PDB file of C-alpha atoms in Angstrom:
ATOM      1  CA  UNK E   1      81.839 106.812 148.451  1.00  0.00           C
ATOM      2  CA  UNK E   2      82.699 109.420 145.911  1.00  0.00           C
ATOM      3  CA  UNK E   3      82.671 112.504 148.439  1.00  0.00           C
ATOM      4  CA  UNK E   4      84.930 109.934 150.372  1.00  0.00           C
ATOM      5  CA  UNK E   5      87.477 109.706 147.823  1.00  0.00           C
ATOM      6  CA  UNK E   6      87.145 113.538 146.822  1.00  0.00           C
ATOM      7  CA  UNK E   7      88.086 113.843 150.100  1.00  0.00           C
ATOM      8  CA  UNK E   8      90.356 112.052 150.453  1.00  0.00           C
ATOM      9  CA  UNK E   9      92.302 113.716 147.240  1.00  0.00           C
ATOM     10  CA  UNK E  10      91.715 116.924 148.621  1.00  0.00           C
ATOM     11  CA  UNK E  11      93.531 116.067 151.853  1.00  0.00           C
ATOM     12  CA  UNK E  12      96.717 114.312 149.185  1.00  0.00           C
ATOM     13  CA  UNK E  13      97.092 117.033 146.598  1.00  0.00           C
ATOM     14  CA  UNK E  14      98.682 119.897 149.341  1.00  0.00           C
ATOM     15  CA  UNK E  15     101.143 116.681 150.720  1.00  0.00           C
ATOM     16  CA  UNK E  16     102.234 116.260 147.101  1.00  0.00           C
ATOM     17  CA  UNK E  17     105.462 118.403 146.175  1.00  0.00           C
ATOM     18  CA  UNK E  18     104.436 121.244 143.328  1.00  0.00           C
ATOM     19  CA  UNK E  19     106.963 120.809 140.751  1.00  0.00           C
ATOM     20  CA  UNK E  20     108.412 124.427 139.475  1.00  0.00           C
ATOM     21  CA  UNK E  21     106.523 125.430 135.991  1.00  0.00           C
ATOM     22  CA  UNK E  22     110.481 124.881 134.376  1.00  0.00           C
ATOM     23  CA  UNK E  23     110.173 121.138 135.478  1.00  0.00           C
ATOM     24  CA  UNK E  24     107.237 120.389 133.568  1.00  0.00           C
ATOM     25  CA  UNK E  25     109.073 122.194 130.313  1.00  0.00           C
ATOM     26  CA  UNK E  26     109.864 119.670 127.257  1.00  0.00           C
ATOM     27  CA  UNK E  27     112.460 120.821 125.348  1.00  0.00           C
ATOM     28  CA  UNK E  28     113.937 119.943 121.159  1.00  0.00           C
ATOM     29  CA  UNK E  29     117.216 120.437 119.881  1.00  0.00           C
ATOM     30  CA  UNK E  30     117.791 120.284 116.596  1.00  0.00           C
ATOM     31  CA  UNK E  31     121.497 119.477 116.601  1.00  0.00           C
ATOM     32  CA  UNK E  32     124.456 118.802 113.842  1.00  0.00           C
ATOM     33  CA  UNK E  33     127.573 116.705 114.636  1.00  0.00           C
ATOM     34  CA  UNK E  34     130.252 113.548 113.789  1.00  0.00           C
ATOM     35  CA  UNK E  35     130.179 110.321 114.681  1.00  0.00           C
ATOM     36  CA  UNK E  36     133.752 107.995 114.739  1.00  0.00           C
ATOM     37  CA  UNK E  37     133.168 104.554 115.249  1.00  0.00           C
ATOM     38  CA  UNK E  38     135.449 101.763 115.839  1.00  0.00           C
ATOM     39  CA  UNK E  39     135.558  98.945 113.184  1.00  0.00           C
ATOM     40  CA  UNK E  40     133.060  96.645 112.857  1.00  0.00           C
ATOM     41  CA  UNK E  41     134.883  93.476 112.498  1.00  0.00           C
ATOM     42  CA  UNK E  42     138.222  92.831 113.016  1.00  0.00           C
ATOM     43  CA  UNK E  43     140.113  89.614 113.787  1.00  0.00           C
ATOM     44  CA  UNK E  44     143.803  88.262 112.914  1.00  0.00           C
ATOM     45  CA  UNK E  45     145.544  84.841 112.683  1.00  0.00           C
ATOM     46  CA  UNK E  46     148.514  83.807 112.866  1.00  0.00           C
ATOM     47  CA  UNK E  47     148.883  80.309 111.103  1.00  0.00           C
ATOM     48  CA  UNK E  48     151.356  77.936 112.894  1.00  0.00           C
ATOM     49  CA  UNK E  49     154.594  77.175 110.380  1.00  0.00           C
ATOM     50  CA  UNK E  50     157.753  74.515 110.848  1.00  0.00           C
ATOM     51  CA  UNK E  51     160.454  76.154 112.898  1.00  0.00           C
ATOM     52  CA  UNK E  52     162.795  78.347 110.967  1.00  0.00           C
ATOM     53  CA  UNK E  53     160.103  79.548 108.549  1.00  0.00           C
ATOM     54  CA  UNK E  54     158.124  82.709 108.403  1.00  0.00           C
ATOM     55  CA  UNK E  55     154.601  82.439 109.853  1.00  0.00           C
ATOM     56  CA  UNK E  56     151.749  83.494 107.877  1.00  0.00           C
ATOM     57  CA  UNK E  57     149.163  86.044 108.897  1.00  0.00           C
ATOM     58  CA  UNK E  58     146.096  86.576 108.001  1.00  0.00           C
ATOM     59  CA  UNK E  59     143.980  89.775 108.716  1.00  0.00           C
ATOM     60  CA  UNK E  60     140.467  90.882 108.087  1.00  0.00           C
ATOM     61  CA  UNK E  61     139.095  94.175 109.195  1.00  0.00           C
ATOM     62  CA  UNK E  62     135.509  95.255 108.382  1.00  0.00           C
ATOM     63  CA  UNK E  63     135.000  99.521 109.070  1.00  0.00           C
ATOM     64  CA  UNK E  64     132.688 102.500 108.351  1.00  0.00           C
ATOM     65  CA  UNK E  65     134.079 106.181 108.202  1.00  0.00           C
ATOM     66  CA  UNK E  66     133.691 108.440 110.285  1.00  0.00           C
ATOM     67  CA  UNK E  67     130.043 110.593 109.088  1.00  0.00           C
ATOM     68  CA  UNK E  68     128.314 113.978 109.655  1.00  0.00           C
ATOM     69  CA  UNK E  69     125.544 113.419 111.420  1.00  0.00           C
ATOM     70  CA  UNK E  70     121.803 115.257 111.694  1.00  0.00           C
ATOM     71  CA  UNK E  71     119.587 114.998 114.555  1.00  0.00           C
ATOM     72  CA  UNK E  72     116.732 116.063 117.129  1.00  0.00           C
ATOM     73  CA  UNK E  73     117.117 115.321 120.497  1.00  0.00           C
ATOM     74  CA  UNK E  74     113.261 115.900 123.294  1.00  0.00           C
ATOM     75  CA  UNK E  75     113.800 116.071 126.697  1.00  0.00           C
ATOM     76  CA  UNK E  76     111.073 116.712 129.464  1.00  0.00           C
ATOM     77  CA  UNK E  77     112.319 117.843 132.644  1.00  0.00           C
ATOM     78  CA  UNK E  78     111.011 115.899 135.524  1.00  0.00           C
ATOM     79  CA  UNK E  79     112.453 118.091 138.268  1.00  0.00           C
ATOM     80  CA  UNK E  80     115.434 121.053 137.845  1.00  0.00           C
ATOM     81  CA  UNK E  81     117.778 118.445 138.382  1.00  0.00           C
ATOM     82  CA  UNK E  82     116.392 115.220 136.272  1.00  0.00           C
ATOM     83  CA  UNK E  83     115.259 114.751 132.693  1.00  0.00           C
ATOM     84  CA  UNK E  84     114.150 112.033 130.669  1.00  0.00           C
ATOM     85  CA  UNK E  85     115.617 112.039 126.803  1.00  0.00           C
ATOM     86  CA  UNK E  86     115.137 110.486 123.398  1.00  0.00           C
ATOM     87  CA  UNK E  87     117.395 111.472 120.665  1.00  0.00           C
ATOM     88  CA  UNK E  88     117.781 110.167 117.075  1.00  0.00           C
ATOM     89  CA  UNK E  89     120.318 110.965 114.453  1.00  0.00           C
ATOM     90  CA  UNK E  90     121.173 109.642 110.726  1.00  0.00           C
ATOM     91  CA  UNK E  91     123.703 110.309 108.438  1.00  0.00           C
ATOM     92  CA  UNK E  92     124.728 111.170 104.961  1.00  0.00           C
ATOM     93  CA  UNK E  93     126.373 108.253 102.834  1.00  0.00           C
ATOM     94  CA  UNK E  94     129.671 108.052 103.816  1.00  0.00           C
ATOM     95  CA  UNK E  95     132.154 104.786 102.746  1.00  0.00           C
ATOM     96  CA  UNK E  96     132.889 101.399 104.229  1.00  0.00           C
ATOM     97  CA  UNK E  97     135.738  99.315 103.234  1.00  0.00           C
ATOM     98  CA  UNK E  98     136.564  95.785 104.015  1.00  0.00           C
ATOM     99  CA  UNK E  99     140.280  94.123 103.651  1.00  0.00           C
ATOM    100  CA  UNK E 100     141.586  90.442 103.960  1.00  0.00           C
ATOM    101  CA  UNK E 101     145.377  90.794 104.047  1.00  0.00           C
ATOM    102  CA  UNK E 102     147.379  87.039 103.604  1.00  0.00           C
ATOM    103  CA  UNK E 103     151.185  88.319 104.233  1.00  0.00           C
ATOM    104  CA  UNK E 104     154.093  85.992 104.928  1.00  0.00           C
ATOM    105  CA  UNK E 105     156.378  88.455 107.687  1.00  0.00           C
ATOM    106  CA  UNK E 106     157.159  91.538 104.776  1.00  0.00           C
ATOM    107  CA  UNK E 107     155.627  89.855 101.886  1.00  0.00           C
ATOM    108  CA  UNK E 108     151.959  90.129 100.722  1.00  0.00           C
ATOM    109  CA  UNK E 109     150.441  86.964  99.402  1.00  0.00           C
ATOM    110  CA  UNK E 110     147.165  87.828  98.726  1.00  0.00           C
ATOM    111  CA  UNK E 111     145.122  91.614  99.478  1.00  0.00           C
ATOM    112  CA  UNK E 112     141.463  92.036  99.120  1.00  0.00           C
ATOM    113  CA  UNK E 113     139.999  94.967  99.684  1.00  0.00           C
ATOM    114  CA  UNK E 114     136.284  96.201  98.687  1.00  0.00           C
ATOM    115  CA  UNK E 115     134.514  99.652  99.116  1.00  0.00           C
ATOM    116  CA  UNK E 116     130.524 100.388  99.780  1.00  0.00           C
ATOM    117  CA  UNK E 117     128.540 103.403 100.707  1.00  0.00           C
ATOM    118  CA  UNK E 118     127.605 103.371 103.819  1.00  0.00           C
ATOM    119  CA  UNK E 119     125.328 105.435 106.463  1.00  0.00           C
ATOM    120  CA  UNK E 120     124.597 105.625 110.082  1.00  0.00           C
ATOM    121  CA  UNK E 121     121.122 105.666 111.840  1.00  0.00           C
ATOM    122  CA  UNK E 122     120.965 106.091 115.820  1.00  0.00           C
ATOM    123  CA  UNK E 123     118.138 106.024 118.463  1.00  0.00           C
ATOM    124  CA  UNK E 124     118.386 106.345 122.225  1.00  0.00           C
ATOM    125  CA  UNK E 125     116.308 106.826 125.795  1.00  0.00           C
ATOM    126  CA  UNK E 126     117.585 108.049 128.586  1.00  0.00           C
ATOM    127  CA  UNK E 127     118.184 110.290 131.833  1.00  0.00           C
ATOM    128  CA  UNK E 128     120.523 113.052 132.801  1.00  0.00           C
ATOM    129  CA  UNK E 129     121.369 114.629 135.394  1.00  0.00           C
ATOM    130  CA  UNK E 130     121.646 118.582 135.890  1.00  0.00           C
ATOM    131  CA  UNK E 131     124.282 120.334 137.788  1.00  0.00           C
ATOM    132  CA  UNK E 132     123.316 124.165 138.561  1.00  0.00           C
ATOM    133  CA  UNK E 133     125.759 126.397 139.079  1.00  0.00           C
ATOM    134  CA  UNK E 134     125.631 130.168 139.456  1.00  0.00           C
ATOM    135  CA  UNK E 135     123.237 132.071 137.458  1.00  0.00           C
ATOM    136  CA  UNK E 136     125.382 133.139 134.116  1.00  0.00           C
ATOM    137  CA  UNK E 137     127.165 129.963 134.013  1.00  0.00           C
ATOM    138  CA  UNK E 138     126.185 126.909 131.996  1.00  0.00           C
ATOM    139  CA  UNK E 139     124.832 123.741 133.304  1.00  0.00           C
ATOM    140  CA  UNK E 140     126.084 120.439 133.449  1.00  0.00           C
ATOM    141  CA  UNK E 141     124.466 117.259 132.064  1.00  0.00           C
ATOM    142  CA  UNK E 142     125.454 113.902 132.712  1.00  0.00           C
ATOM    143  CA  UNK E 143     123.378 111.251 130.935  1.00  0.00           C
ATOM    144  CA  UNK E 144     122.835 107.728 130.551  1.00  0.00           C
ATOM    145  CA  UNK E 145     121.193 105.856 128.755  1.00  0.00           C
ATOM    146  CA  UNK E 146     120.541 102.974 126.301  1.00  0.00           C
ATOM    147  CA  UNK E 147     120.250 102.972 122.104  1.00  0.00           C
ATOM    148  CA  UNK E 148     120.410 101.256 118.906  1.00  0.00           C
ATOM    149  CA  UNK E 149     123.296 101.844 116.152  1.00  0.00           C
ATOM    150  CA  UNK E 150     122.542 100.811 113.009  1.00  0.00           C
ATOM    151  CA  UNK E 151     125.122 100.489 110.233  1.00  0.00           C
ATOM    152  CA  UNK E 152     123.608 100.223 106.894  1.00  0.00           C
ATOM    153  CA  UNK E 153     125.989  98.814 103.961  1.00  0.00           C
ATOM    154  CA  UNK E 154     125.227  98.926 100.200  1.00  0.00           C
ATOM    155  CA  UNK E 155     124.187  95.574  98.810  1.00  0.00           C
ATOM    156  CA  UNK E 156     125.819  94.957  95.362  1.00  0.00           C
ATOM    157  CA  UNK E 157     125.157  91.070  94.501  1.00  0.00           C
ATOM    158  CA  UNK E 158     126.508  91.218  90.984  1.00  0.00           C
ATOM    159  CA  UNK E 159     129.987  91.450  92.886  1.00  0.00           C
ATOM    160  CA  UNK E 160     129.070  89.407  96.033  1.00  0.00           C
ATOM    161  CA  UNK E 161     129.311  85.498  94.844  1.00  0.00           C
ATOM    162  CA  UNK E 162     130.703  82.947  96.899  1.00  0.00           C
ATOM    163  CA  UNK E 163     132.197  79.593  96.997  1.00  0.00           C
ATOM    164  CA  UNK E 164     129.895  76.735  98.896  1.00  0.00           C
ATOM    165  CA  UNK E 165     131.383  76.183 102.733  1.00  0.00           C
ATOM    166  CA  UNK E 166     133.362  79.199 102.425  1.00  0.00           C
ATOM    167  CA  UNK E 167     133.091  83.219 103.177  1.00  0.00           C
ATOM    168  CA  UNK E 168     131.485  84.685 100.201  1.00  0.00           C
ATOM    169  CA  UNK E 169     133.052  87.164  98.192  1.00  0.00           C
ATOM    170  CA  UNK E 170     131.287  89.696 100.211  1.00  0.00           C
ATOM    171  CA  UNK E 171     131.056  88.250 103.994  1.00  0.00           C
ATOM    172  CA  UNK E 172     129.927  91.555 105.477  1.00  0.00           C
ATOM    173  CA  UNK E 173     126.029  91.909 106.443  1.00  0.00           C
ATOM    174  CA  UNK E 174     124.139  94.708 104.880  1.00  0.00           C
ATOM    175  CA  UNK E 175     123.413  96.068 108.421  1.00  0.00           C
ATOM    176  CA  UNK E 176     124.388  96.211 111.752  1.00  0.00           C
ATOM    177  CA  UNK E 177     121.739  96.641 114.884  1.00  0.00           C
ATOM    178  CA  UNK E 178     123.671  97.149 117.761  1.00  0.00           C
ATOM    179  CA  UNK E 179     122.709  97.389 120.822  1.00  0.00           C
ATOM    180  CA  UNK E 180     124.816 100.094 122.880  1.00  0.00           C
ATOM    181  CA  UNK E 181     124.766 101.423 126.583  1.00  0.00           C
ATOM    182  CA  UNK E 182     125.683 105.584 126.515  1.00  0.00           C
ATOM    183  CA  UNK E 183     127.402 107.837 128.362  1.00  0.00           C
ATOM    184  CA  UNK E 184     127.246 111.177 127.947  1.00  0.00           C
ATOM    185  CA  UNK E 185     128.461 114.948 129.206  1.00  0.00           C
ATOM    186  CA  UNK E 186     126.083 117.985 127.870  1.00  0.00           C
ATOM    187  CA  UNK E 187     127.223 121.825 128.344  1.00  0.00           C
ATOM    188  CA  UNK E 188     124.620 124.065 128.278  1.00  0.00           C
ATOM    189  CA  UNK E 189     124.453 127.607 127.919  1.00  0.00           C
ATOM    190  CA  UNK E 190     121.380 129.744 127.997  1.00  0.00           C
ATOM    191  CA  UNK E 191     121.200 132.337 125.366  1.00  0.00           C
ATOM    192  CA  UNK E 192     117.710 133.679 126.386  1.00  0.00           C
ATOM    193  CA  UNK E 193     114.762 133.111 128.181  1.00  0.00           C
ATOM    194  CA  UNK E 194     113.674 130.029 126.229  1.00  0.00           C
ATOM    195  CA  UNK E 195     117.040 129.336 124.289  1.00  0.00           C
ATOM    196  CA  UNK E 196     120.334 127.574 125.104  1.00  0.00           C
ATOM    197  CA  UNK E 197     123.028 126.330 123.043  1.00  0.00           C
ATOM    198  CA  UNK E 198     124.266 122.571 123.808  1.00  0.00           C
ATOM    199  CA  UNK E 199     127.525 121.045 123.399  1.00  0.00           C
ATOM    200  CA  UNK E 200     127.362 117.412 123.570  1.00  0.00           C
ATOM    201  CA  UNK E 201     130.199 114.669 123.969  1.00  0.00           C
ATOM    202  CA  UNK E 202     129.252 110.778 124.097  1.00  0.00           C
ATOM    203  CA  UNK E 203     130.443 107.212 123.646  1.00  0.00           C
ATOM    204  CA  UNK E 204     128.525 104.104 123.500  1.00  0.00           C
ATOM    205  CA  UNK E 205     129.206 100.511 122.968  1.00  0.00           C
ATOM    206  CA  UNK E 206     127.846  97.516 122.227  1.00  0.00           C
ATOM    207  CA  UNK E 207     128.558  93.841 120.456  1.00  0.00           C
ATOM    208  CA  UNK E 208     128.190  93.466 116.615  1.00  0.00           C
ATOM    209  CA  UNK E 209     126.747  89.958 115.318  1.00  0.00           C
ATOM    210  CA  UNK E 210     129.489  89.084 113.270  1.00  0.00           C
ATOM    211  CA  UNK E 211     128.624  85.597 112.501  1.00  0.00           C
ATOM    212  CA  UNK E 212     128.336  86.402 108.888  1.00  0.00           C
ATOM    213  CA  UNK E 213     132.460  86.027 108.946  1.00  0.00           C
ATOM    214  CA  UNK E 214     132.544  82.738 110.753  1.00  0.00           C
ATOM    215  CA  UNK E 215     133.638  79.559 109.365  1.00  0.00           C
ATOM    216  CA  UNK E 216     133.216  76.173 111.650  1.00  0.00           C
ATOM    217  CA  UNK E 217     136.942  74.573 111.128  1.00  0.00           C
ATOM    218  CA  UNK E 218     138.246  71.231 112.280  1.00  0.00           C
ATOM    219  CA  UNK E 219     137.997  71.104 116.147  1.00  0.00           C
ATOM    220  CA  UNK E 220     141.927  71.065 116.355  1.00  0.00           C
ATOM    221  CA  UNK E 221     141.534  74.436 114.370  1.00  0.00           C
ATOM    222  CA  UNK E 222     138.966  76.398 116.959  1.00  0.00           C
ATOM    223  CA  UNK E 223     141.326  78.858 117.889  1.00  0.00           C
ATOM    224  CA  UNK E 224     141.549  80.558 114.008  1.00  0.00           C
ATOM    225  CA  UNK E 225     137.932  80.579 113.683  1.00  0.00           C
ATOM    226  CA  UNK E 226     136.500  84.369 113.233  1.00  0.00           C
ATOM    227  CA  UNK E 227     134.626  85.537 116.443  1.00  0.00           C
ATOM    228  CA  UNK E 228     130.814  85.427 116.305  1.00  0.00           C
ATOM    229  CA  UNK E 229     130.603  89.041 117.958  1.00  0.00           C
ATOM    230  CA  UNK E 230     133.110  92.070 118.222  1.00  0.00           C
ATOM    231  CA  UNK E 231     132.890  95.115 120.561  1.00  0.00           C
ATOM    232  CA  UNK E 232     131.398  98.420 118.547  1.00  0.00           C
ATOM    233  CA  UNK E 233     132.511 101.601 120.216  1.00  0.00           C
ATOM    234  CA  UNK E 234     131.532 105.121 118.826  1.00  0.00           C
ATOM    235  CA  UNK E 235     132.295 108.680 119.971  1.00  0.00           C
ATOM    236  CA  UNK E 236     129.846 111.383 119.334  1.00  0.00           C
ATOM    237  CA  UNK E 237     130.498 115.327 119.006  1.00  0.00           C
ATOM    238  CA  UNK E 238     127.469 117.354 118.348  1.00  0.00           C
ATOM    239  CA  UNK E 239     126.540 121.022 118.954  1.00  0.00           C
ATOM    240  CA  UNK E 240     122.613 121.750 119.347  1.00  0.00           C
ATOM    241  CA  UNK E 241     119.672 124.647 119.734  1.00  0.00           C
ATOM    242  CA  UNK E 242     117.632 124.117 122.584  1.00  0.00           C
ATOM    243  CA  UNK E 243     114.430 125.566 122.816  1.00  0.00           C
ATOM    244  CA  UNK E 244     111.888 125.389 125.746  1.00  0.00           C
TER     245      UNK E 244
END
């Protein structure tokens, strides 16, 4: 039986395409870059008002700043044209800052506003695929893939009281996991025989839990009540060192 099977994997292993010695490479980039996300939270109403008066509005809008961001990004190449990635990146502290505007047409009636540090934290997984061109030109990457965006927001509970059945004082959570689908276009450019600069560009999105904001009103009153999610978009710019 063994002999059987040796022989067997003897007569498999020519049939089996040899990968070139550059498709079993992994690669790391250290890379450096910005990250500009979308808000967090943002949702408006419009209270209904007796004809002839001025409606009221009512606005809430939860963001964080745009952040420098450092990183390492492996990649092993599974053929010239395919590789599997994982990159991770996490930022400095950088601000957040939540408002609740109550305005009658021109006129304010009530403004809250509050400010926290703030800092981003990003993993992903995924494949891209590598367009060769001629020799001295860079390659193309197109990637997609799947990752997790996590805002983290400074707690502060000496300021963050509330009111029983009502938002709190602070309604924001102290961190958002979101869970993103990524697209993304890499330029690379070798620089020797084992080194290539990257240029990266990416966006992602995914659905915040934002059920921290929501208050359960009268049934008559559904259509004011904050939504329970909210679309999170980012863009990413980063510039990287590859070496393989």
């Amino acid at each position: 039986m063994k002999r059987i099977l040796l022989l067997a994997l003897g007569m498999l292993l020519p049939a089996l395409p040899a990968l070139p010695a550059q498709a079993r490479r992994f690669s790391f980039a250290p890379t450096i870059g910005y990250i500009w996300p979308t808000p967090i939270f943002e949702h408006t109403v419009v209270f209904p008002t007796d004809p002839g008066f001025t409606p009221t509005t009512e606005r809430q809008r939860l963001r964080v700043h745009p952040a420098l961001v450092l990183g390492g990004r492996f990649a092993f190449a599974l053929t010239p044209r395919w590789k599997f990635y994982a990159e991770g990146t996490s930022s400095g502290t950088t601000q957040m800052d939540y408002s609740d505007r109550l305005a009658a047409g021109p006129d304010v009636g009530a403004y809250t506003t509050a400010g926290r540090p703030a800092s981003f934290h990003t993993l992903e997984l995924g494949a891209e695929r590598v367009f060769h061109f001629a020799t001295r030109l860079p390659t193309i990457g197109v990637k997609l893939g799947a990752g997790s965006y996590r805002f983290a927001i400074a707690n502060d509970p000496l300021l963050c009281g509330g009111v029983p059945n009502s938002l709190p004082a602070c309604p924001w959570a102290n961190h958002y996991n979101i869970t993103s689908a990524v697209a993304g276009l890499v330029v690379r450019q070798s620089i020797g025989s084992h080194v290539a600069l990257e240029l990266e560009g990416k966006g992602s999105t995914g659905n915040a839990n934002t059920s921290s904001f929501f208050v359960d009103l009268f049934p008559q009153f559904d259509q004011f009540e904050a939504p329970k999610t909210y679309r999170v978009n980012t863009t990413v710019l980063s510039l990287g060192v590859s070496v393989f």
